[in-house]
């Protein structure tokens, strides 16, 4: 699939968006792309929409993580489905502390707010009140599962990819450490900094370096290669915005839908990776699969660890079997 597909986003503006707190954001911007063409029923409703939700550091282009599923001969081919991927609430280029220039005056938000932002966009832009399915990777899985637990009739199926039903334990500690590094910078100034906190953001990014891939992968690297990898990650992280990071981390820290999983009516495919250090299957996917009645659990091996979703075709057959029942 041409890389141009993932580099030409479109933009839509919501006249206003209301947060759970009651605060209202005017002219809320949504960055998005679509792949494929919508199919309409006799009432003018789109019947083949599938929504993709990205991880914490991603955006609309992160849908390329499942490129093998959405290519022309994939199980979710854009020749058959209308695929929608947007940069979520709090992500750069959609409404966020940095994009809005509100900085610390931007309303604090939750995962549920991110879901409602998504729903408002789908309704306002495409008049969509129901989707065929939703796929969420990592933090995007939080959105997918929250959507189908809060709004059980909104989708026909959901896929949770390397994700969980709550943020706790080591995941909470990692995010808090990242926030604490940023907050410790005297130039942070309660979120009203005048210049980018470049060096602090580099350090915050480095703190997460050892978790994205598997332990086996890191052990295969020389110390020089590890140094290079850390510096590359630090450089990427230095381009982020400190408030955007803290707001998204705070939203994730409050995420826990354990008591709401029983609301889910639709089939859910839970895909996990044995070597995932963020969401080890025994702590996240396995217990979650027992709490969701109509769920299918698939676990595979990938030395890429958490980012091993790029090797999703390792479990093509069970995905095909699941989708054959829901699409």
Coordinates of C-alpha atoms in Angstrom, one line a residue, residues 35-231:
X35 CA -9.7 4.0 3.1
X36 CA -12.2 2.3 0.8
X37 CA -15.7 3.4 0.0
X38 CA -18.9 3.5 2.0
X39 CA -21.8 1.2 1.2
X40 CA -25.3 2.5 2.0
X41 CA -28.5 0.8 2.9
X42 CA -31.9 1.9 1.5
X43 CA -32.1 4.5 4.4
X44 CA -28.8 6.1 3.5
X45 CA -26.9 4.6 6.4
X46 CA -23.3 3.4 6.0
X47 CA -23.2 -0.3 6.6
X48 CA -19.5 -1.2 6.2
X49 CA -17.6 1.1 8.4
X50 CA -14.7 -0.2 10.5
X51 CA -12.9 2.2 12.9
X52 CA -9.3 1.9 13.9
X53 CA -8.0 3.4 17.2
X54 CA -4.3 4.1 17.6
X55 CA -2.0 3.8 20.6
X56 CA -0.8 6.5 23.0
X57 CA 2.0 7.8 20.8
X58 CA 0.2 7.2 17.5
X59 CA -2.1 9.1 15.2
X60 CA -4.4 8.4 12.2
X61 CA -1.5 6.8 10.2
X62 CA -1.0 4.1 12.9
X63 CA -3.6 2.0 11.0
X64 CA -0.6 0.8 8.9
X65 CA 0.1 -1.5 11.9
X66 CA -2.6 -3.7 10.5
X67 CA -1.8 -3.1 6.9
X68 CA -1.7 -6.8 6.2
X69 CA -5.3 -7.0 7.1
X70 CA -6.6 -4.0 5.1
X71 CA -4.6 -4.5 1.9
X72 CA -6.4 -5.4 -1.3
X73 CA -6.3 -9.1 -0.6
X74 CA -6.5 -8.8 3.2
X75 CA -9.3 -10.1 5.5
X76 CA -10.6 -6.5 6.0
X77 CA -9.9 -5.3 2.5
X78 CA -10.7 -1.7 1.7
X79 CA -12.4 -3.0 -1.4
X80 CA -15.1 -4.3 0.9
X81 CA -15.0 -2.0 4.0
X82 CA -15.0 1.7 4.7
X83 CA -12.0 2.1 7.1
X84 CA -11.8 5.2 9.3
X85 CA -8.8 6.1 11.3
X86 CA -8.6 9.3 13.3
X87 CA -6.1 11.0 15.6
X88 CA -7.8 10.8 18.9
X89 CA -8.7 13.5 21.4
X90 CA -5.4 14.8 22.9
X91 CA -3.3 13.8 20.0
X92 CA -1.4 16.4 18.0
X93 CA -3.3 17.8 15.0
X94 CA -6.6 16.7 16.5
X95 CA -7.9 18.8 19.4
X96 CA -5.2 18.7 22.2
X97 CA -3.4 21.1 24.6
X98 CA -0.8 21.8 22.0
X99 CA -3.0 22.0 18.9
X100 CA -5.6 24.3 20.5
X101 CA -2.8 26.4 22.2
X102 CA -4.8 26.2 25.4
X103 CA -2.0 24.5 27.2
X104 CA -3.0 23.8 30.8
X105 CA -6.4 25.4 30.2
X106 CA -7.4 22.5 27.9
X107 CA -10.0 20.4 29.7
X108 CA -8.8 17.3 31.4
X109 CA -10.2 14.2 29.7
X110 CA -10.8 10.5 30.2
X111 CA -10.8 7.5 27.9
X112 CA -14.6 7.8 27.9
X113 CA -14.2 11.4 26.6
X114 CA -11.9 10.1 23.9
X115 CA -14.6 7.6 22.9
X116 CA -17.4 10.2 22.9
X117 CA -15.1 12.5 20.8
X118 CA -14.8 9.7 18.3
X119 CA -18.6 9.1 18.3
X120 CA -19.4 12.7 17.8
X121 CA -17.0 12.9 14.8
X122 CA -18.6 9.8 13.2
X123 CA -22.1 11.2 13.6
X124 CA -21.2 14.8 12.6
X125 CA -19.1 13.9 9.5
X126 CA -20.6 10.7 8.2
X127 CA -24.0 10.5 10.0
X128 CA -22.8 7.1 11.4
X129 CA -24.8 5.8 14.4
X130 CA -23.6 2.2 14.1
X131 CA -20.4 0.6 12.8
X132 CA -19.5 -2.8 11.5
X133 CA -16.5 -3.1 13.8
X134 CA -13.8 -1.4 15.9
X135 CA -10.2 -2.3 16.2
X136 CA -7.9 -0.9 18.9
X137 CA -4.2 -1.2 19.3
X138 CA -2.6 -0.7 22.8
X139 CA -4.3 2.4 24.2
X140 CA -6.6 2.2 21.2
X141 CA -7.8 -1.0 22.7
X142 CA -9.0 1.0 25.7
X143 CA -11.2 3.0 23.4
X144 CA -12.5 0.0 21.6
X145 CA -13.5 -1.8 24.8
X146 CA -14.9 1.3 26.4
X147 CA -17.0 2.0 23.4
X148 CA -18.6 -1.5 23.3
X149 CA -19.1 -1.6 27.1
X150 CA -20.6 1.9 27.3
X151 CA -22.6 1.6 24.0
X152 CA -23.2 -2.1 23.6
X153 CA -25.2 -1.7 20.4
X154 CA -22.9 0.6 18.5
X155 CA -20.7 -2.0 16.8
X156 CA -21.1 -5.6 15.5
X157 CA -17.6 -6.7 16.7
X158 CA -14.5 -5.5 18.4
X159 CA -10.8 -6.4 18.3
X160 CA -8.5 -5.7 21.2
X161 CA -4.9 -5.8 20.0
X162 CA -2.1 -5.9 22.6
X163 CA -4.2 -4.1 25.2
X164 CA -6.1 -4.5 28.5
X165 CA -9.2 -3.7 30.5
X166 CA -7.3 -1.4 33.0
X167 CA -4.1 0.4 33.7
X168 CA -2.5 -0.8 36.9
X169 CA 0.7 -2.1 38.4
X170 CA 3.8 -1.7 36.3
X171 CA 1.9 0.2 33.5
X172 CA 0.7 2.8 36.0
X173 CA 4.2 3.1 37.4
X174 CA 5.7 3.6 34.0
X175 CA 3.3 6.4 33.0
X176 CA 3.7 8.1 36.4
X177 CA 7.5 8.0 36.0
X178 CA 7.2 9.6 32.6
X179 CA 4.9 12.3 34.0
X180 CA 7.2 12.9 37.1
X181 CA 10.2 13.5 34.8
X182 CA 8.3 16.2 32.9
X183 CA 6.8 17.8 36.0
X184 CA 10.2 18.0 37.6
X185 CA 11.4 20.4 35.0
X186 CA 11.3 23.9 36.6
X187 CA 10.4 25.3 33.2
X188 CA 7.2 23.3 33.0
X189 CA 5.5 26.1 34.9
X190 CA 2.3 24.2 35.6
X191 CA 1.9 23.5 31.9
X192 CA 2.4 27.1 30.8
X193 CA 6.0 26.7 29.4
X194 CA 7.2 29.2 26.9
X195 CA 9.6 26.9 25.0
X196 CA 9.5 23.2 24.2
X197 CA 11.0 21.1 27.0
X198 CA 13.3 19.3 24.6
X199 CA 15.9 17.8 26.9
X200 CA 13.3 16.7 29.5
X201 CA 11.1 15.1 26.8
X202 CA 14.2 13.2 25.6
X203 CA 14.8 11.8 29.1
X204 CA 11.1 11.0 29.6
X205 CA 11.1 9.0 26.3
X206 CA 14.3 7.2 27.2
X207 CA 12.6 5.9 30.4
X208 CA 10.2 3.9 28.3
X209 CA 12.9 2.4 25.9
X210 CA 13.2 -1.1 27.4
X211 CA 9.5 -1.9 27.2
X212 CA 8.5 -1.6 23.5
X213 CA 10.3 -4.8 22.3
X214 CA 10.9 -8.1 24.0
X215 CA 13.6 -8.8 26.5
X216 CA 15.1 -11.3 24.1
X217 CA 15.3 -8.6 21.4
X218 CA 17.1 -6.2 23.7
X219 CA 19.5 -9.0 24.8
X220 CA 20.5 -9.6 21.2
X221 CA 21.7 -6.0 20.8
X222 CA 25.2 -4.7 21.6
X223 CA 25.6 -1.9 24.1
X224 CA 26.4 0.4 21.2
X225 CA 23.2 -0.6 19.4
X226 CA 21.2 0.0 22.6
X227 CA 22.7 3.5 22.9
X228 CA 21.8 4.3 19.4
X229 CA 18.2 3.0 19.9
X230 CA 17.8 5.1 23.0
X231 CA 19.1 8.2 21.3

